Coordinates of C-alpha atoms in Angstrom, one line a residue:
Chain A
X78 CA 0.0 0.0 0.0
X79 CA 1.7 3.2 -1.2
X80 CA 0.6 6.8 -0.9
X81 CA -1.5 8.2 -3.6
X82 CA -0.3 11.6 -4.8
X83 CA -3.0 13.8 -6.4
X84 CA -2.4 17.0 -8.2
X85 CA -4.6 20.1 -8.4
X86 CA -5.5 19.4 -12.0
X87 CA -6.7 15.9 -11.1
X88 CA -8.8 17.4 -8.2
X89 CA -10.3 20.0 -10.4
X90 CA -11.3 17.3 -12.9
X91 CA -13.2 15.1 -10.4
X92 CA -14.2 17.5 -7.6
X93 CA -15.9 20.6 -8.8
X94 CA -18.4 22.8 -6.9
X95 CA -21.3 20.5 -6.9
X96 CA -24.1 19.1 -4.7
X97 CA -21.9 16.2 -3.4
X98 CA -19.1 18.5 -2.3
X99 CA -21.7 20.8 -0.8
X100 CA -23.1 17.9 1.3
X101 CA -19.6 16.9 2.4
X102 CA -19.1 20.4 3.9
X103 CA -22.6 20.6 5.3
X104 CA -22.0 17.4 7.2
X105 CA -18.7 18.7 8.7
X106 CA -20.6 21.3 10.7
X107 CA -22.8 18.7 12.2
X108 CA -19.8 16.7 13.3
X109 CA -18.7 19.6 15.4
X110 CA -22.0 20.2 17.1
X111 CA -22.3 16.4 17.7
X112 CA -19.0 16.6 19.6
X113 CA -17.3 14.1 17.3
X114 CA -14.4 16.3 16.3
X115 CA -11.0 16.4 18.0
X116 CA -9.6 19.6 16.5
X117 CA -6.6 21.4 18.1
X118 CA -5.9 25.1 17.6
X119 CA -4.2 26.2 14.3
X120 CA -0.4 25.7 14.4
X121 CA 0.9 29.1 13.1
X122 CA 4.5 29.5 11.9
X123 CA 5.3 33.2 11.5
X124 CA 7.7 33.9 8.7
X125 CA 8.0 37.7 8.3
X126 CA 6.2 40.6 6.7
X127 CA 2.9 38.9 7.5
X128 CA 3.8 35.7 5.7
X129 CA 2.9 32.5 7.5
X130 CA 2.4 28.8 7.4
X131 CA -0.8 27.6 9.1
X132 CA -1.6 24.0 9.8
X133 CA -5.0 22.7 10.7
X134 CA -6.4 19.3 11.2
X135 CA -9.2 17.3 12.7
X136 CA -10.1 13.7 13.7
X137 CA -13.7 13.0 13.4
X138 CA -15.0 10.0 15.4
X139 CA -16.5 7.3 13.1
X140 CA -14.6 8.5 9.9
X141 CA -12.2 6.2 8.2
X142 CA -9.7 9.0 7.6
X143 CA -8.4 12.2 9.1
X144 CA -6.6 15.0 7.5
X145 CA -4.0 17.7 8.2
X146 CA -3.7 20.7 5.9
X147 CA -0.5 22.8 5.6
X148 CA -1.5 26.2 4.1
X149 CA 1.0 28.9 3.1
X150 CA 0.1 32.6 2.8
X151 CA 3.0 34.7 1.3
X152 CA 1.5 38.1 0.6
X153 CA 4.5 39.5 -1.4
X154 CA 4.1 36.7 -4.0
X155 CA 1.8 38.8 -6.3
X156 CA 4.7 41.2 -6.8
X157 CA 6.5 38.5 -8.5
X158 CA 3.5 37.1 -10.3
X159 CA 2.8 34.1 -8.0
X160 CA -0.4 33.4 -6.1
X161 CA -0.2 34.3 -2.4
X162 CA -1.6 31.0 -1.0
X163 CA -0.9 27.4 -1.5
X164 CA -1.6 24.2 0.5
X165 CA -1.3 20.5 0.7
X166 CA -3.5 18.1 2.6
X167 CA -2.3 14.8 4.1
X168 CA -5.0 12.1 4.4
X169 CA -4.4 9.5 7.1
X170 CA -6.1 6.2 7.8
X171 CA -7.8 6.8 11.2
X172 CA -7.1 3.2 12.4
X173 CA -3.4 2.9 11.5
X174 CA -2.2 6.4 10.8
X175 CA -1.0 5.3 7.2
X176 CA -0.7 8.2 4.9
X177 CA -3.2 7.0 2.2
X178 CA -3.2 10.2 0.2
X179 CA -1.4 13.5 -0.3
X180 CA -3.3 16.2 -2.2
X181 CA -1.0 18.7 -3.9
X182 CA -3.9 21.0 -4.2
X183 CA -2.3 24.5 -4.4
X184 CA -5.1 25.9 -2.3
X185 CA -7.8 24.4 -4.5
X186 CA -9.4 22.3 -1.8
X187 CA -9.2 25.1 0.7
X188 CA -10.9 27.6 -1.7
X189 CA -13.5 24.9 -2.5
X190 CA -14.4 24.1 1.1
X191 CA -14.5 27.8 2.1
X192 CA -16.8 28.7 -0.7
X193 CA -19.0 25.7 -0.1
X194 CA -19.2 26.6 3.7
X195 CA -20.7 30.0 2.7
X196 CA -23.3 28.2 0.5
X197 CA -24.1 25.9 3.5
X198 CA -24.7 29.0 5.7
X199 CA -27.0 30.6 3.0
X200 CA -28.9 27.3 2.5
X201 CA -29.9 27.2 6.2
X202 CA -30.1 30.9 7.1
X203 CA -30.9 33.1 4.0
X204 CA -34.3 34.1 2.7
X205 CA -35.7 31.5 0.4
X206 CA -36.6 34.0 -2.3
X207 CA -33.7 36.1 -3.4
X208 CA -33.5 38.4 -6.4
X209 CA -30.2 40.2 -5.7
X210 CA -27.0 39.0 -4.2
X211 CA -24.1 41.4 -3.2
X212 CA -20.5 40.3 -2.9
X213 CA -17.8 42.5 -1.4
X214 CA -14.4 41.8 -2.8
X215 CA -13.2 40.5 -6.1
X216 CA -10.7 37.9 -5.3
X217 CA -10.7 34.1 -5.3
X218 CA -13.3 33.7 -2.6
X219 CA -15.6 36.3 -4.2
X220 CA -15.7 33.7 -7.1
X221 CA -16.0 30.4 -5.0
X222 CA -18.5 31.9 -2.6
X223 CA -20.9 33.0 -5.3
X224 CA -20.5 30.0 -7.6
X225 CA -21.2 27.8 -4.5
X226 CA -24.2 30.0 -3.5
X227 CA -25.8 29.3 -6.9
X228 CA -26.2 25.7 -5.8
X229 CA -28.5 26.7 -3.0
X230 CA -30.3 29.8 -4.1
X231 CA -31.6 31.2 -7.5
X232 CA -30.9 34.8 -8.0
X233 CA -31.3 37.3 -10.9
X234 CA -28.6 39.8 -10.3
X235 CA -25.2 39.9 -8.7
X236 CA -23.8 43.2 -7.4
X237 CA -20.1 43.5 -6.6
X238 CA -18.0 46.1 -4.8
X239 CA -14.3 46.3 -5.0
X240 CA -11.7 49.1 -4.7
X241 CA -9.8 48.2 -7.8
X242 CA -11.8 49.1 -11.0
X243 CA -9.9 46.6 -13.2
X244 CA -10.5 43.8 -10.8
X245 CA -14.2 44.6 -10.6
X246 CA -14.4 44.7 -14.4
X247 CA -12.8 41.3 -14.9
X248 CA -14.9 39.8 -12.0
X249 CA -18.1 41.1 -13.7
X250 CA -17.1 39.7 -17.1
X251 CA -16.1 36.3 -15.7
X252 CA -19.1 35.8 -13.4
X253 CA -21.6 36.9 -16.0
X254 CA -20.2 34.2 -18.2
X255 CA -20.3 31.7 -15.4
X256 CA -23.7 32.5 -13.9
X257 CA -25.6 33.7 -17.0
X258 CA -27.0 36.6 -15.1
X259 CA -26.2 40.4 -14.9
X260 CA -23.2 41.0 -12.7
X261 CA -22.9 44.7 -12.0
X262 CA -20.4 46.9 -10.2
X263 CA -21.8 48.9 -7.3
X264 CA -20.5 52.3 -6.5
X265 CA -21.0 52.1 -2.7
X266 CA -21.2 49.4 -0.1
X267 CA -24.4 51.1 1.3
X268 CA -26.1 50.7 -2.1
X269 CA -24.9 47.1 -2.4
X270 CA -26.4 46.1 1.0
X271 CA -29.6 48.1 0.3
X272 CA -30.4 46.2 -2.8
X273 CA -29.4 42.7 -1.8
X274 CA -31.1 39.9 0.1
X275 CA -27.8 38.1 0.5
X276 CA -24.5 39.8 1.1
X277 CA -21.2 37.9 1.2
X278 CA -18.1 39.7 2.5
X279 CA -14.8 38.2 1.4
X280 CA -12.2 40.9 2.4
X281 CA -9.1 41.0 4.6
X282 CA -10.5 44.2 6.3
X283 CA -9.3 45.2 9.7
X284 CA -11.9 48.0 10.1
X285 CA -15.7 47.6 9.7
X286 CA -16.8 48.1 6.2
X287 CA -20.5 47.1 6.6
X288 CA -22.6 49.4 8.8
X289 CA -25.7 48.7 10.9
X290 CA -27.7 51.6 9.4
X291 CA -27.7 49.8 6.0
X292 CA -29.4 46.7 7.3
X293 CA -33.1 46.1 6.1
X294 CA -35.7 43.4 6.5
X295 CA -35.2 40.2 4.6
X296 CA -31.4 40.2 4.6
X297 CA -28.7 37.6 5.3
X298 CA -25.0 38.5 5.5
X299 CA -22.2 35.9 5.6
X300 CA -18.9 37.4 6.7
X301 CA -16.1 35.0 5.8
X302 CA -13.2 37.4 5.5
X303 CA -12.2 37.7 9.2
X304 CA -10.3 34.6 10.5
X305 CA -7.5 36.1 12.6
X306 CA -7.3 38.5 15.6
X307 CA -7.6 42.1 14.4
X308 CA -9.7 41.3 11.3
X309 CA -13.2 42.8 11.1
X310 CA -15.8 43.3 8.2
X311 CA -19.0 44.0 10.0
X312 CA -19.5 46.9 12.4
X313 CA -20.0 45.4 15.9
X314 CA -23.4 47.1 16.1
X315 CA -24.6 44.7 13.5
X316 CA -24.0 41.7 15.8
X317 CA -26.3 43.5 18.4
X318 CA -29.0 44.6 16.0
X319 CA -29.3 41.5 13.8
X320 CA -32.2 39.1 14.7
X321 CA -30.1 36.0 14.5
X322 CA -26.3 35.6 14.7
X323 CA -24.8 32.2 13.8
X324 CA -21.1 31.1 13.5
X325 CA -19.1 28.1 12.6
X326 CA -17.2 27.5 15.9
X327 CA -18.0 29.9 18.7
X328 CA -14.7 29.5 20.5
X329 CA -12.8 30.2 17.3
X330 CA -15.0 33.1 16.2
X331 CA -14.6 35.0 19.4
X332 CA -10.8 34.9 18.8
X333 CA -10.5 35.5 15.1
X334 CA -13.9 36.0 13.6
X335 CA -16.4 38.8 13.7
X336 CA -17.4 37.7 17.2
X337 CA -14.1 39.0 18.5
X338 CA -15.9 42.4 18.4
X339 CA -19.0 41.1 20.3
X340 CA -20.1 43.6 23.0
X341 CA -22.2 42.9 26.0
X342 CA -25.4 43.3 24.2
X343 CA -27.1 41.0 21.6
X344 CA -28.8 37.7 21.9
X345 CA -27.9 34.0 21.7
X346 CA -25.3 33.0 19.2
X347 CA -25.9 29.6 17.5
X348 CA -23.4 27.4 15.9
X349 CA -24.5 26.4 12.4
X350 CA -23.8 22.7 13.1
X351 CA -26.5 22.7 15.7
X352 CA -29.0 24.0 13.2
X353 CA -28.0 21.5 10.5
X354 CA -28.0 18.5 12.8
X355 CA -31.4 19.6 14.2
X356 CA -30.1 20.0 17.7
X357 CA -31.4 23.6 17.6
X358 CA -34.8 24.1 16.0
X359 CA -34.4 27.1 13.6
X360 CA -36.8 28.7 11.3
X361 CA -35.9 32.0 9.7
X362 CA -38.3 34.6 10.9
X363 CA -40.1 36.6 8.1
X364 CA -38.3 39.9 7.4
X365 CA -35.4 39.0 9.7
X366 CA -31.8 40.1 9.4
X367 CA -29.5 37.1 9.9
X368 CA -25.7 37.1 10.2
X369 CA -23.3 34.2 9.8
X370 CA -19.6 34.5 10.9
X371 CA -17.4 31.9 9.3
X372 CA -13.7 31.3 10.2
X373 CA -13.0 27.9 8.7
X374 CA -12.3 24.6 10.5
X375 CA -10.0 21.7 10.4
X376 CA -13.2 19.5 10.2
X377 CA -14.0 21.1 6.8
X378 CA -10.5 20.2 5.6
X379 CA -11.0 16.6 6.8
X380 CA -14.4 16.6 5.1
X381 CA -13.3 17.9 1.8
X382 CA -10.2 15.6 1.8
X383 CA -12.4 12.5 2.5
X384 CA -14.8 13.5 -0.4
X385 CA -11.8 14.2 -2.7
X386 CA -10.3 10.8 -1.9
X387 CA -13.6 9.0 -2.8
X388 CA -13.8 10.9 -6.1
X389 CA -10.1 10.3 -6.9
X390 CA -10.4 6.6 -6.3
X391 CA -13.6 6.3 -8.3
X392 CA -12.0 8.2 -11.2
X393 CA -8.8 6.1 -10.9
X394 CA -6.7 9.3 -10.6
X395 CA -3.5 10.0 -8.8
X396 CA 0.0 8.5 -8.7
X397 CA 0.8 5.8 -6.2
X398 CA 4.3 6.1 -4.7
Chain B
X220 CA 8.0 24.0 -11.0
X221 CA 6.3 21.0 -9.6
X222 CA 6.6 19.3 -6.2
X223 CA 9.3 16.7 -5.8
X224 CA 7.9 13.6 -4.1
X225 CA 10.6 11.5 -2.4
X226 CA 10.1 8.0 -1.0
X227 CA 11.7 6.3 2.1
X228 CA 13.8 4.0 -0.2
X229 CA 15.2 7.0 -2.0
X230 CA 16.0 8.8 1.2
X231 CA 17.7 5.8 2.6
X232 CA 19.8 5.5 -0.5
X233 CA 21.1 9.0 -0.3
X234 CA 20.9 10.1 3.3
X235 CA 22.3 7.6 5.7
X236 CA 23.7 8.2 9.2
X237 CA 26.9 10.0 8.2
X238 CA 29.0 13.1 9.1
X239 CA 27.0 15.4 6.8
X240 CA 23.7 14.5 8.3
X241 CA 25.2 14.8 11.8
X242 CA 26.4 18.3 11.0
X243 CA 23.0 19.3 9.8
X244 CA 21.4 18.3 13.1
X245 CA 24.3 19.9 15.1
X246 CA 23.7 23.2 13.3
X247 CA 20.0 23.1 14.2
X248 CA 20.7 23.4 17.9
X249 CA 22.7 26.5 17.2
X250 CA 19.8 28.1 15.3
X251 CA 17.7 27.8 18.4
X252 CA 20.2 29.4 20.7
X253 CA 20.9 32.1 18.2
X254 CA 17.2 33.0 18.3
X255 CA 16.7 32.4 14.5
X256 CA 13.9 29.9 15.0
X257 CA 10.2 30.5 14.8
X258 CA 8.8 27.3 16.2
X259 CA 5.2 27.0 17.5
X260 CA 4.1 24.3 20.0
X261 CA 3.4 20.9 18.7
X262 CA -0.1 20.5 17.1
X263 CA -1.5 17.4 18.8
X264 CA -4.6 15.6 17.4
X265 CA -5.8 13.0 19.9
X266 CA -7.3 10.0 18.2
X267 CA -8.1 7.4 21.0
X268 CA -6.4 4.7 22.9
X269 CA -3.3 6.9 23.0
X270 CA -2.9 7.1 19.3
X271 CA -2.2 10.6 18.0
X272 CA -1.1 12.8 15.0
X273 CA 1.5 15.3 16.0
X274 CA 2.6 18.1 13.7
X275 CA 5.8 20.1 14.3
X276 CA 7.5 22.7 12.2
X277 CA 10.0 25.6 12.3
X278 CA 11.0 28.6 10.2
X279 CA 14.7 29.4 10.5
X280 CA 15.7 32.9 9.6
X281 CA 18.2 32.8 6.8
X282 CA 17.3 29.4 5.4
X283 CA 15.9 28.9 1.9
X284 CA 13.4 26.4 3.1
X285 CA 11.2 25.6 6.1
X286 CA 9.6 22.3 7.0
X287 CA 6.4 20.9 8.6
X288 CA 6.4 17.3 9.7
X289 CA 3.2 15.3 10.3
X290 CA 3.9 12.3 12.4
X291 CA 1.5 9.5 13.4
X292 CA 1.8 7.2 16.4
X293 CA -0.8 4.4 16.4
X294 CA 0.2 2.0 19.1
X295 CA -2.1 -0.8 18.4
X296 CA -0.5 -1.3 14.9
X297 CA 2.0 -3.9 16.1
X298 CA -0.9 -6.2 17.0
X299 CA -1.7 -6.2 13.2
X300 CA 1.9 -6.3 12.0
X301 CA 2.3 -2.7 11.2
X302 CA 4.9 -0.2 12.5
X303 CA 3.5 2.2 15.1
X304 CA 4.9 5.4 13.7
X305 CA 5.0 7.0 10.3
X306 CA 5.5 10.5 9.0
X307 CA 5.7 12.9 6.1
X308 CA 7.6 16.1 5.8
X309 CA 6.6 19.0 3.6
X310 CA 9.4 21.3 2.5
X311 CA 8.4 24.9 1.6
X312 CA 10.3 27.7 -0.1
X313 CA 10.8 30.2 2.7
X314 CA 10.4 33.2 0.2
X315 CA 7.3 32.0 -1.6
X316 CA 5.7 29.2 0.4
X317 CA 5.9 26.9 -2.6
X318 CA 5.8 23.2 -1.7
X319 CA 9.1 22.3 -3.3
X320 CA 9.3 18.7 -1.8
X321 CA 7.2 16.1 0.1
X322 CA 9.1 13.4 1.8
X323 CA 7.1 10.2 2.2
X324 CA 9.6 9.1 4.8
X325 CA 7.6 6.7 6.9
X326 CA 9.3 8.0 10.0
X327 CA 12.8 7.5 8.6
X328 CA 13.8 11.2 8.7
X329 CA 12.3 11.5 12.2
X330 CA 14.3 8.4 13.4
X331 CA 17.5 9.7 11.7
X332 CA 17.3 13.2 13.2
X333 CA 16.5 11.9 16.7
X334 CA 19.4 9.4 16.6
X335 CA 21.8 12.1 15.3
X336 CA 20.6 14.5 18.0
X337 CA 21.8 12.0 20.6
X338 CA 25.2 11.8 18.9
X339 CA 25.5 15.6 18.9
X340 CA 24.8 15.5 22.6
X341 CA 27.6 12.9 23.1
X342 CA 30.0 14.7 20.9
X343 CA 29.8 17.8 23.0
X344 CA 29.2 16.4 26.5
X345 CA 30.4 12.8 26.8
X346 CA 33.9 11.8 28.0
X347 CA 36.4 11.7 25.2
X348 CA 37.7 8.3 26.1
X349 CA 35.0 5.6 26.2
X350 CA 35.3 1.9 26.4
X351 CA 31.7 0.8 27.2
X352 CA 28.4 2.2 26.1
X353 CA 25.0 1.2 27.6
X354 CA 21.7 1.4 25.8
X355 CA 18.3 1.0 27.5
X356 CA 15.7 -0.3 25.2
X357 CA 15.8 -2.4 22.1
X358 CA 13.5 -0.5 19.7
X359 CA 14.2 1.6 16.7
X360 CA 15.9 4.5 18.6
X361 CA 18.2 2.0 20.4
X362 CA 19.5 1.3 16.9
X363 CA 19.6 4.8 15.5
X364 CA 21.1 6.3 18.7
X365 CA 24.0 3.8 18.9
X366 CA 24.8 3.8 15.2
X367 CA 24.9 7.6 15.3
X368 CA 27.0 7.6 18.4
X369 CA 29.6 5.6 16.6
X370 CA 30.2 8.7 14.4
X371 CA 31.5 10.7 17.4
X372 CA 33.0 8.2 19.9
X373 CA 34.9 4.9 19.5
X374 CA 33.8 2.3 22.0
X375 CA 34.8 -1.4 22.5
X376 CA 31.6 -2.8 23.9
X377 CA 27.9 -2.1 24.0
X378 CA 25.7 -3.3 26.8
X379 CA 22.0 -3.5 26.3
X380 CA 19.1 -3.8 28.8
X381 CA 15.6 -4.6 27.7
X382 CA 12.6 -6.4 29.2
X383 CA 11.9 -8.7 26.3
X384 CA 14.5 -11.4 25.9
X385 CA 13.9 -12.1 22.3
X386 CA 14.1 -8.4 21.4
X387 CA 17.4 -8.2 23.3
X388 CA 18.8 -11.2 21.5
X389 CA 17.9 -9.8 18.0
X390 CA 19.3 -6.4 19.0
X391 CA 22.6 -7.9 20.1
X392 CA 22.9 -10.0 16.9
X393 CA 22.0 -7.1 14.6
X394 CA 24.2 -4.5 16.3
X395 CA 27.2 -6.8 16.6
X396 CA 27.0 -7.1 12.9
X397 CA 26.7 -3.4 12.4
X398 CA 29.3 -2.2 14.8
X399 CA 31.8 -5.0 14.7
X400 CA 32.1 -5.1 18.5
X401 CA 30.7 -7.2 21.3
X402 CA 27.1 -6.3 22.1
X403 CA 26.0 -8.0 25.3
X404 CA 22.7 -8.2 27.2
X405 CA 22.9 -6.8 30.7
X406 CA 20.9 -8.4 33.6
X407 CA 20.2 -5.2 35.5
X408 CA 20.1 -1.5 34.8
X409 CA 22.4 -0.8 37.8
X410 CA 25.1 -3.0 36.2
X411 CA 24.6 -1.3 32.9
X412 CA 25.1 2.2 34.3
X413 CA 28.1 1.0 36.5
X414 CA 30.1 -0.3 33.5
X415 CA 29.3 2.4 31.0
X416 CA 30.8 5.8 30.4
X417 CA 27.9 6.7 28.1
X418 CA 24.4 5.6 28.7
X419 CA 21.5 6.3 26.3
X420 CA 17.9 5.8 27.5
X421 CA 15.3 5.2 24.7
X422 CA 12.2 4.0 26.5
X423 CA 8.6 5.3 26.9
X424 CA 8.9 4.9 30.7
X425 CA 6.6 6.9 32.9
X426 CA 8.5 6.0 36.2
X427 CA 12.1 6.6 36.8
X428 CA 14.3 3.6 35.7
X429 CA 17.8 5.1 36.3
X430 CA 18.7 5.8 39.9
X431 CA 21.1 8.4 41.3
X432 CA 23.0 5.9 43.4
X433 CA 24.3 4.2 40.3
X434 CA 26.0 7.3 39.0
X435 CA 29.8 7.3 39.0
X436 CA 32.6 9.6 37.8
X437 CA 33.3 9.9 34.1
X438 CA 29.7 9.3 33.0
X439 CA 27.4 10.9 30.4
X440 CA 23.7 10.0 30.2
X441 CA 21.4 11.1 27.3
X442 CA 17.7 10.6 28.1
X443 CA 15.8 10.8 24.8
X444 CA 12.7 8.8 25.7
X445 CA 10.6 11.4 27.5
X446 CA 9.0 13.9 25.3
X447 CA 5.5 14.3 26.7
X448 CA 4.0 15.2 30.1
X449 CA 4.0 12.2 32.4
X450 CA 7.1 10.5 30.8
X451 CA 10.3 10.0 32.9
X452 CA 13.4 7.8 32.6
X453 CA 15.8 9.4 35.2
X454 CA 15.1 9.7 38.8
X455 CA 14.7 13.4 39.6
X456 CA 17.6 13.1 42.1
X457 CA 19.9 12.6 39.1
X458 CA 19.1 16.1 37.8
X459 CA 20.2 17.5 41.2
X460 CA 23.3 15.3 41.7
X461 CA 24.8 15.6 38.2
X462 CA 27.6 18.0 37.6
X463 CA 26.1 19.4 34.4
X464 CA 22.6 19.2 33.1
X465 CA 22.0 20.1 29.5
X466 CA 18.7 20.1 27.4
X467 CA 17.7 20.8 23.8
X468 CA 14.9 23.4 24.5
X469 CA 14.5 24.4 28.1
X470 CA 10.8 25.5 27.7
X471 CA 9.9 22.3 26.0
X472 CA 11.9 20.0 28.4
X473 CA 10.2 21.4 31.5
X474 CA 6.8 20.4 30.0
X475 CA 7.6 17.0 28.4
X476 CA 11.2 16.0 29.1
X477 CA 13.1 14.9 32.2
X478 CA 13.1 18.5 33.3
X479 CA 9.4 18.3 34.1
X480 CA 10.6 16.5 37.4
X481 CA 13.1 19.2 38.2
X482 CA 13.0 20.1 41.9
X483 CA 14.1 23.3 43.6
X484 CA 17.7 22.1 43.9
X485 CA 20.3 21.6 41.2
X486 CA 22.4 24.1 39.3
X487 CA 22.1 26.0 36.0
X488 CA 20.7 24.1 33.0
X489 CA 22.3 24.9 29.7
X490 CA 20.8 24.5 26.2
X491 CA 23.1 22.4 24.0
X492 CA 22.8 25.0 21.2
X493 CA 24.5 27.6 23.4
X494 CA 27.4 25.1 23.9
X495 CA 27.6 24.3 20.2
X496 CA 27.4 27.9 19.0
X497 CA 30.0 28.9 21.6
X498 CA 27.7 31.4 23.4
X499 CA 28.4 29.3 26.5
X500 CA 31.9 28.2 27.2
X501 CA 31.8 24.6 28.2
X502 CA 34.6 22.2 28.9
X503 CA 33.7 18.8 30.5
X504 CA 35.1 18.6 34.0
X505 CA 37.3 15.6 34.6
X506 CA 35.4 12.8 36.3
X507 CA 32.1 14.6 35.9
X508 CA 28.6 13.2 35.6
X509 CA 26.7 15.0 32.7
X510 CA 23.1 14.6 31.7
X511 CA 21.4 15.6 28.4
X512 CA 17.6 15.8 28.2
X513 CA 16.4 15.6 24.5
X514 CA 12.8 16.1 23.5
X515 CA 13.1 16.8 19.7
X516 CA 12.5 20.0 17.9
X517 CA 10.8 21.3 14.8
X518 CA 14.2 22.9 14.0
X519 CA 15.6 19.4 13.7
X520 CA 12.9 18.4 11.2
X521 CA 13.6 21.5 9.1
X522 CA 17.4 20.7 9.3
X523 CA 17.1 17.1 8.2
X524 CA 14.5 18.0 5.5
X525 CA 16.9 20.7 4.1
X526 CA 19.8 18.2 4.1
X527 CA 17.6 15.6 2.5
X528 CA 16.5 17.9 -0.2
X529 CA 20.1 18.8 -1.1
X530 CA 21.1 15.1 -1.3
X531 CA 18.0 14.1 -3.3
X532 CA 18.7 16.9 -5.8
X533 CA 22.3 15.9 -6.1
X534 CA 21.4 12.3 -6.7
X535 CA 18.6 13.3 -9.1
X536 CA 16.1 11.2 -7.1
X537 CA 12.3 11.8 -6.6
X538 CA 9.3 12.2 -8.8
X539 CA 8.2 15.6 -9.8
X540 CA 4.4 16.1 -9.9

């Protein structure tokens, strides 16, 4: 029994954004709320100038495999024409520790599972009827989030806000082609929030960019940009004025997510896994404002790696070494 | 630029226990004492029944690469004829984060660097003239430690103590062949310590097995078995009565090494990196008893991975994917 080595191209060929991969990520949230996950804090190796190597992993009781992901973020790479982020995932047999598979995914599985997590949030929390979606940011996750969202909600129009005009233009062209609907630049964030029933924020902001006074009835916001101490996309007033605030892992979100700015006010905060598993009865109130704070989990990495391994074996892909 | 995938067999063919690999590990201790290492705590994923996946890594300022090692310990494996431990190491470019190489080493690099670390300790701390070496334990590290030790000290006889008679016999046969000297079983630990000038302990003991009353002049002990809270090979009296106590990383040894049993007494404890780099002037006192507590570091993993990458490239080994 060797180790199967799988490249990004092989992964892209057999594991696109689809209902199966969505279900895999949806399930990973339930694992957490069911207490089946052994998931240590992220191992963070500081390089310099903000570059870092972050390792996450999770064992899930009852699964045949567990995964550890090593992810790199080198933010001066774009200056020399390279992508900032890359990653590998090691998939181990949960009974023997054998390294059954290594995914050389260059960040693909990470982007995929992060985008799908946003769609899972919208599936369970967003209004059923949506005409307009707004996305903040024009990077990789602005693409993965919206393409994934299209699996769970039909929408007629996508508004996008970004600071770089060229990036906004190419995003609009690309996503119009992909989604087959109008994708339009928005001049202000206030306008974007006003017109949308679903807003997804995908920025590395460290100051609030979405304000409470823009909220309106029948609105869901997923904030997936903040994942480290000091990051913030939503004004903290929003956490207090929303009808429902949901997160992926409470203990992680209060450290690195939007919940780090949680004041004394506000109501109960639910973990989305409890809603998915049915442990918490949840039915979206009519006209409500709902918020979901996503920071990303090692359980998602294990979930996407397990799904990828199944697909790769079925398609007889990979190189055994 | 793909990722080079290197197998255990390829590593064994180009990176044996030799002076070059010894120098690589020796250097890694200096890096720590020079403050060049960014090394987070181990990421520990608890499986069950004591099985675990432990991830270590270190960035070393000035090196072209950094490494993250994912190591598995599944202690029921021997019941089904499998080795308990395996590992992979991911080698990343320190400027871009690119995954330049993955070593599918099955624990080989970990065993190698751990054995070499013991030899580095003996090189700097043990008596120059040695006739008899004693090793406690008959497992993988009892082999790597002694084969590595032979790089830095000549000795005429090896005594071995183990609880399983069959394991002791096969160890003696194998090591006699390897070293070309008598390798003899010892009936008691007291006897082993009494006759030896260098003792290496390689056990998973959780109670002291080496007692202070057996110490004698002109003796060096390297304890490399304890690496987690609750493990202990040396009676804590030994730390107080020895002339010199040295460790790899003080902060780590007081948590998982012999130093976790350090009482109020005893003298200064040096890190071996400070001795190697010359930051601490050290000259072994005549007739002294010296102790070295080794727990293993992410810097060693980076050091052995960097050395391995150089050898693999020079030998044109590996598969680029």
